[in-house]
Short mmCIF file of C-alpha atoms and ligand atoms in Angstrom, two decimals:
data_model
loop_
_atom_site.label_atom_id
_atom_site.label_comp_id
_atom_site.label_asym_id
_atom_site.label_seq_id
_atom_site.Cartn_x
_atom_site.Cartn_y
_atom_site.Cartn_z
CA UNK A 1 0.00 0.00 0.00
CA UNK A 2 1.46 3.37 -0.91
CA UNK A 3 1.44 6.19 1.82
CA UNK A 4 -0.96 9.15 0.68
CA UNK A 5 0.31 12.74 0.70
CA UNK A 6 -1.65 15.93 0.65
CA UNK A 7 0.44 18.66 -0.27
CA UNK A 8 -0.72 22.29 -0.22
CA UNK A 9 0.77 24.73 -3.02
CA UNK A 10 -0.04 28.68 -1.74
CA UNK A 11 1.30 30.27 -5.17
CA UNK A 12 1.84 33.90 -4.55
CA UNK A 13 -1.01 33.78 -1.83
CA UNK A 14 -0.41 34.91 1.81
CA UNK A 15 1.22 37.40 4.44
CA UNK A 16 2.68 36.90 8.01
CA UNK A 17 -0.36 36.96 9.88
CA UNK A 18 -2.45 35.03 7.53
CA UNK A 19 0.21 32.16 7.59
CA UNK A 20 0.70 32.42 10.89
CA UNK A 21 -3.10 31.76 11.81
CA UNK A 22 -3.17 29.34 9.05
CA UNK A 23 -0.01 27.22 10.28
CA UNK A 24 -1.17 27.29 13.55
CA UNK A 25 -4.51 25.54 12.64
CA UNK A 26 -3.01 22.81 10.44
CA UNK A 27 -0.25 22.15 13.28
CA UNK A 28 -3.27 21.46 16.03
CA UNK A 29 -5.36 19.33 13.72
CA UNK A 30 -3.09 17.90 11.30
CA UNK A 31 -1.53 14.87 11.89
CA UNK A 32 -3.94 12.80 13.98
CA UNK A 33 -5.05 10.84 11.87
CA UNK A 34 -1.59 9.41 10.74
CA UNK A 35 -2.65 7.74 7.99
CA UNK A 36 -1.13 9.94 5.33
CA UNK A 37 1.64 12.76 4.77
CA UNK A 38 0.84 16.22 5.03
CA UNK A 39 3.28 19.49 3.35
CA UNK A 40 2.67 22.87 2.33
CA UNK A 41 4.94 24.53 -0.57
CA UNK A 42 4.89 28.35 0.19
CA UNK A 43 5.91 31.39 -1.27
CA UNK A 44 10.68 31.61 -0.92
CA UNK A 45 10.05 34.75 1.77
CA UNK A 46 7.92 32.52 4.04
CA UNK A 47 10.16 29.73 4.10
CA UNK A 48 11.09 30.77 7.28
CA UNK A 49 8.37 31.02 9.07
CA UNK A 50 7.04 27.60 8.30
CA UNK A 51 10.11 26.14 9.37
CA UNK A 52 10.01 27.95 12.94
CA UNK A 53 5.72 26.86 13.22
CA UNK A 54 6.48 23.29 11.43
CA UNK A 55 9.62 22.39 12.81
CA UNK A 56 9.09 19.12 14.83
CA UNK A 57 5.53 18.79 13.69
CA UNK A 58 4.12 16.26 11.31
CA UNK A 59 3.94 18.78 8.39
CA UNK A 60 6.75 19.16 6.13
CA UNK A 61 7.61 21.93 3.58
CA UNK A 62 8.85 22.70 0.71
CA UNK A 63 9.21 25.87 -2.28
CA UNK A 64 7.29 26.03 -5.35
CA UNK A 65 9.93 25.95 -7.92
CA UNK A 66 14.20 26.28 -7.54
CA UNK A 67 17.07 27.17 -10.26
CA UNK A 68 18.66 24.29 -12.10
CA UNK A 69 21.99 26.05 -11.24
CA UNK A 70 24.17 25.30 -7.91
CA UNK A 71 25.18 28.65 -7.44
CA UNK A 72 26.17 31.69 -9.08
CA UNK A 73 25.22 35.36 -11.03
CA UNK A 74 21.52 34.35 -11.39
CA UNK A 75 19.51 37.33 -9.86
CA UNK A 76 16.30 36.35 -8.50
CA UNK A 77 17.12 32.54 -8.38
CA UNK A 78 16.96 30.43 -5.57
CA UNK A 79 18.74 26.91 -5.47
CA UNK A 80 17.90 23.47 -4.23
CA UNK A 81 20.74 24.32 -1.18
CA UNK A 82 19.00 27.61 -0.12
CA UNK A 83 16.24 25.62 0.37
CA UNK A 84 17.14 23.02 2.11
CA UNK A 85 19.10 25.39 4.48
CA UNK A 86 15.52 26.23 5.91
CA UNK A 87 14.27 22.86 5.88
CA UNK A 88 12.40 22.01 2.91
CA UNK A 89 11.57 18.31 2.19
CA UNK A 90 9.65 19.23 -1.03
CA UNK A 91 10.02 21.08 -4.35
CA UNK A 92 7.51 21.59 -6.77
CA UNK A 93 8.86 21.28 -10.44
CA UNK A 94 6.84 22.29 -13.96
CA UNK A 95 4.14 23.58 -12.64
CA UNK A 96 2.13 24.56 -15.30
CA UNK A 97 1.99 28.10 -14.34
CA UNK A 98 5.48 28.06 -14.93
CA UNK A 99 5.31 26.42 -18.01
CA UNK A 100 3.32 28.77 -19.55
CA UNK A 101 3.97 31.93 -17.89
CA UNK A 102 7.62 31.78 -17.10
CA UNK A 103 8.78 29.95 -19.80
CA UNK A 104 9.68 26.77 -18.43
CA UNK A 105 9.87 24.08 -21.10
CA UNK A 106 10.18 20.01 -20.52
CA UNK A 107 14.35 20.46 -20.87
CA UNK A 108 14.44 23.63 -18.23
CA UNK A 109 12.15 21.45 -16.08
CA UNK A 110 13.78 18.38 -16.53
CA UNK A 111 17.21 20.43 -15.52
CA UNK A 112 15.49 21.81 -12.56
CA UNK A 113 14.10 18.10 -11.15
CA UNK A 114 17.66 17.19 -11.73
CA UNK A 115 19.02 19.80 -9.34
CA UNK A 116 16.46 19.06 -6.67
CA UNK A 117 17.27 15.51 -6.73
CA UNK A 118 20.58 16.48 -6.27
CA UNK A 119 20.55 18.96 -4.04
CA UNK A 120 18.67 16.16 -1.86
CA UNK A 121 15.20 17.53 -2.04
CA UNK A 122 11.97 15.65 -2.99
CA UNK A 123 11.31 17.06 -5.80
CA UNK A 124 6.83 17.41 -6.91
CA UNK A 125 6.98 17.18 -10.78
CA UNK A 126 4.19 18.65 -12.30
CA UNK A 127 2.47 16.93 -15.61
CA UNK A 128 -0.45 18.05 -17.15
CA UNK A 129 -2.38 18.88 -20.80
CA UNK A 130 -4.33 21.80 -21.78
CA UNK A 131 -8.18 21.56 -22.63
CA UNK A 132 -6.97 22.04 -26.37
CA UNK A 133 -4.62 19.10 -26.03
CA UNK A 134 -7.30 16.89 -24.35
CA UNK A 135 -9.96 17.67 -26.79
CA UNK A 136 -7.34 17.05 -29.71
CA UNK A 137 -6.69 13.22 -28.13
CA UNK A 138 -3.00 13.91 -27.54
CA UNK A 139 -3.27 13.76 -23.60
CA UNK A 140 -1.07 10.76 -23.44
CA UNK A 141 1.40 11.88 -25.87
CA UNK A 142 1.87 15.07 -23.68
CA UNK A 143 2.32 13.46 -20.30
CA UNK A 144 4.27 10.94 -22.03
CA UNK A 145 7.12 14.04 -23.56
CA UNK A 146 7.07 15.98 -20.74
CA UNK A 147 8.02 12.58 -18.29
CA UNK A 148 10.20 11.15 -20.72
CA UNK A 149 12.49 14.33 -21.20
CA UNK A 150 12.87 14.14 -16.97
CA UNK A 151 13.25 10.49 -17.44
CA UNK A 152 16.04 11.17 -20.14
CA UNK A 153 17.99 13.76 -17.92
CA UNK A 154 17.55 12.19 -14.10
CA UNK A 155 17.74 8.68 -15.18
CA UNK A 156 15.17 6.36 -13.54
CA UNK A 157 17.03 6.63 -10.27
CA UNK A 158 16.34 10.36 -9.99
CA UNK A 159 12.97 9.02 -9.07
CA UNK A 160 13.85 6.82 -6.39
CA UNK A 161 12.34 9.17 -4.24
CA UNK A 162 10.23 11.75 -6.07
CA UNK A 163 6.53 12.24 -6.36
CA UNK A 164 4.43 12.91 -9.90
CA UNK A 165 1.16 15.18 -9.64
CA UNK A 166 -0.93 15.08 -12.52
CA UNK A 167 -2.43 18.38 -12.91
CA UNK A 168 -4.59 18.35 -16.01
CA UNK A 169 -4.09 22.64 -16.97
CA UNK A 170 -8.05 23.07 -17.55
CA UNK A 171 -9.29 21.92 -14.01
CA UNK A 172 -6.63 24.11 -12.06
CA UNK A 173 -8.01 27.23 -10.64
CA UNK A 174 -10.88 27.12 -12.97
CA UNK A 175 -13.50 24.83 -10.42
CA UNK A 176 -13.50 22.03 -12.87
CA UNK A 177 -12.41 18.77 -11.67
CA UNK A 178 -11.38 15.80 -13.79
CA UNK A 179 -13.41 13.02 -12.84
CA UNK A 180 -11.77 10.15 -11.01
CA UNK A 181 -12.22 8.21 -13.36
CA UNK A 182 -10.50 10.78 -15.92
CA UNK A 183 -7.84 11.56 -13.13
CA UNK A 184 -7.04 7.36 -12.65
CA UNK A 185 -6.79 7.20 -16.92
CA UNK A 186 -3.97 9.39 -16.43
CA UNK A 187 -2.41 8.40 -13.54
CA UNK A 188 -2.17 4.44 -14.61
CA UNK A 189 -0.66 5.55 -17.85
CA UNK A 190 1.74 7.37 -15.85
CA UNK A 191 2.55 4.28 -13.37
CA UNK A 192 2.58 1.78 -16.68
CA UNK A 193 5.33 4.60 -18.52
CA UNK A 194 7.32 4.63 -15.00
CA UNK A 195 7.09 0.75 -14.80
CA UNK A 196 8.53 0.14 -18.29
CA UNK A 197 12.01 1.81 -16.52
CA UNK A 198 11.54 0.12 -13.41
CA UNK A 199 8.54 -1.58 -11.92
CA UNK A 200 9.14 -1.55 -8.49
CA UNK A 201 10.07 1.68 -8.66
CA UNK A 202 6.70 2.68 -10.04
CA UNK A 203 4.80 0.48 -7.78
CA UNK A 204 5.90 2.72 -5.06
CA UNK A 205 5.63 5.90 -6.59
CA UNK A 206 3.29 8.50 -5.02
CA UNK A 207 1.40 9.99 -8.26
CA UNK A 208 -0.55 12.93 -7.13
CA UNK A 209 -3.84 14.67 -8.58
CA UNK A 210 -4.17 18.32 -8.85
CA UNK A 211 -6.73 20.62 -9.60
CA UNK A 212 -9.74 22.10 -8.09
CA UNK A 213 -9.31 19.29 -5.37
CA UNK A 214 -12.09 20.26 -3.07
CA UNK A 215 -13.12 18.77 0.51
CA UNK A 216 -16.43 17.15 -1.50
CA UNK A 217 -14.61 15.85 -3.71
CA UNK A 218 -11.40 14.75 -2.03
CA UNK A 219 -12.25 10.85 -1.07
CA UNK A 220 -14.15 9.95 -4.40
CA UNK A 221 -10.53 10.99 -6.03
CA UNK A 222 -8.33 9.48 -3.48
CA UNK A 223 -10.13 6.18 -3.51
CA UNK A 224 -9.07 5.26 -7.01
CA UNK A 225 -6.70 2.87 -7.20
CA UNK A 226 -3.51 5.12 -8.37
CA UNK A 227 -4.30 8.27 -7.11
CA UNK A 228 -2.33 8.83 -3.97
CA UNK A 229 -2.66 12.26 -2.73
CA UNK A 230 -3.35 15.32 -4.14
CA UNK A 231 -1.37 19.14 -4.96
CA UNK A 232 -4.00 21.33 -3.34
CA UNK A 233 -3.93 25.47 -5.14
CA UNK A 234 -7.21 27.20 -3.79
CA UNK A 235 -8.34 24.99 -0.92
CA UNK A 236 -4.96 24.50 0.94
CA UNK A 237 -5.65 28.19 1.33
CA UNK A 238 -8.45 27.50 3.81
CA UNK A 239 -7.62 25.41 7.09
CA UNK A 240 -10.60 23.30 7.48
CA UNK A 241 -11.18 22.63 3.79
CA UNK A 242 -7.23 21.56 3.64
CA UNK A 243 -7.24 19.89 7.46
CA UNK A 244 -10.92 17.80 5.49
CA UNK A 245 -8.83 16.86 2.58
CA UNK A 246 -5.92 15.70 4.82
CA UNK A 247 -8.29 13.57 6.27
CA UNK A 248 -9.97 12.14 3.00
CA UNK A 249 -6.52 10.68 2.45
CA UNK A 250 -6.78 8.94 5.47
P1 13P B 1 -6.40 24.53 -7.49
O1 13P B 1 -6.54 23.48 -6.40
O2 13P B 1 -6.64 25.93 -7.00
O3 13P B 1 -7.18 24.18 -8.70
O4 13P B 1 -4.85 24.51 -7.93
C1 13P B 1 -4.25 23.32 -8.25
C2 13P B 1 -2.78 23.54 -8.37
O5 13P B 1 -2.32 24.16 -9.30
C3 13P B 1 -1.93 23.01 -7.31
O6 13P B 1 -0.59 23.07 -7.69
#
């Protein structure tokens, strides 16, 4: 049985006193249950603060993208080290907002998952297709490019301990959920394309869904047989929704 994991992603959402009320909520409900993992991936500046509220707490965290460099004359960047000097367990990679509105392509992204990896972070790569895509039929040739080119650059091995979320572009942020029966299509092609490296490998792999994850429709999701978690946008926003979601993963 894989382990479920709920992981919140704030985007460019929050403030110190918002977090802070919002940290302190998840930290004296969360974990209880102790069936499944539980992480939030803030905004770089907050880092901080969720490592002095989550330290030594059943929530880990992590940052919502990183450089693919070490080091070095990149303005603005912030690399794998940086963020592991405050803690982070996590790092979200390809997110499609930063596929589409940072330029981020499959090679950038593929560079950056390698970095995480070996900067020793876990890193959350993002797949997804647009509505156009999925209307045109080419869904599985799109997940299929955009894991093969991190498949091609971290090896198989790079995945030993990484996590997929399938985030189909059309039901983030718009209230739109794939169906769970849409969302387990996906996520078994994903497992099957992972298992053709290394089966064992995929077996264990935590695949999670994202978008418009909601706390109604949190347990029909997580019930199907390869969805193991979800990447929560809006609703991780929210302590009880997120805190009811935790709990649909059991
Ligand atoms: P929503 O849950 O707001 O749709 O966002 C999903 C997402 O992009 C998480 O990374």
């Amino acid at each position: 049985m894989r382990r479920k994991l709920v992981a919140g992603n704030w985007k460019m959402h929050g403030g110190l006193a918002r977090n802070r009320d919002l940290l302190q909520s998840l930290v004296q409900e969360a974990g209880k249950g102790g069936g499944s993992d539980c992480a939030v991936c803030v905004p770089f500046p907050y880092l901080a603060q969720a490592q002095e509220q989550l330290k030594d707490t059943a929530i880990a965290w992590g940052g919502q993208t990183l450089s693919e460099h070490a080091q070095g004359a990149y303005t603005g960047e912030v690399s794998a080290a940086m963020l592991v000097d405050f803690g982070c367990r996590y790092v979200i990679v390809g997110h499609s907002e930063r596929r589409s509105l940072y330029g981020e392509n499959n090679e950038t992204v593929a560079a950056k998952f390698v970095a995480a990896v070996q900067g020793g972070l876990q890193p959350i790569l993002c797949l997804g297709e647009t509505l156009d895509q999925r209307e045109d039929n080419v869904t599985e040739q799109v997940i299929a490019a955009q894991l093969d080119a991190v498949l091609q650059a971290a090896d198989i091995s790079g995945f030993a301990n990484a996590v997929i979320a399938y985030e189909p572009v059309w039901a983030i942020g718009t209230g739109r959920t794939a169906t769970p029966q849409q969302a387990q299509e996906v996520h078994a092609f994903i497992r099957q394309r992972m298992a053709g490296s290394d089966a064992a490998l995929a077996q264990r792999l935590q695949i999670l869904y994202g978008g418009s994850v909601k706390p109604q429709n949190a347990a029909e999701l997580f019930g199907m047989a390869d969805i193991d978690g979800g990447l929560i946008g809006g609703a991780s926003l929210v302590a009880q929704d997120f805190l009811a979601i935790c709990r649909a993963a059991g």
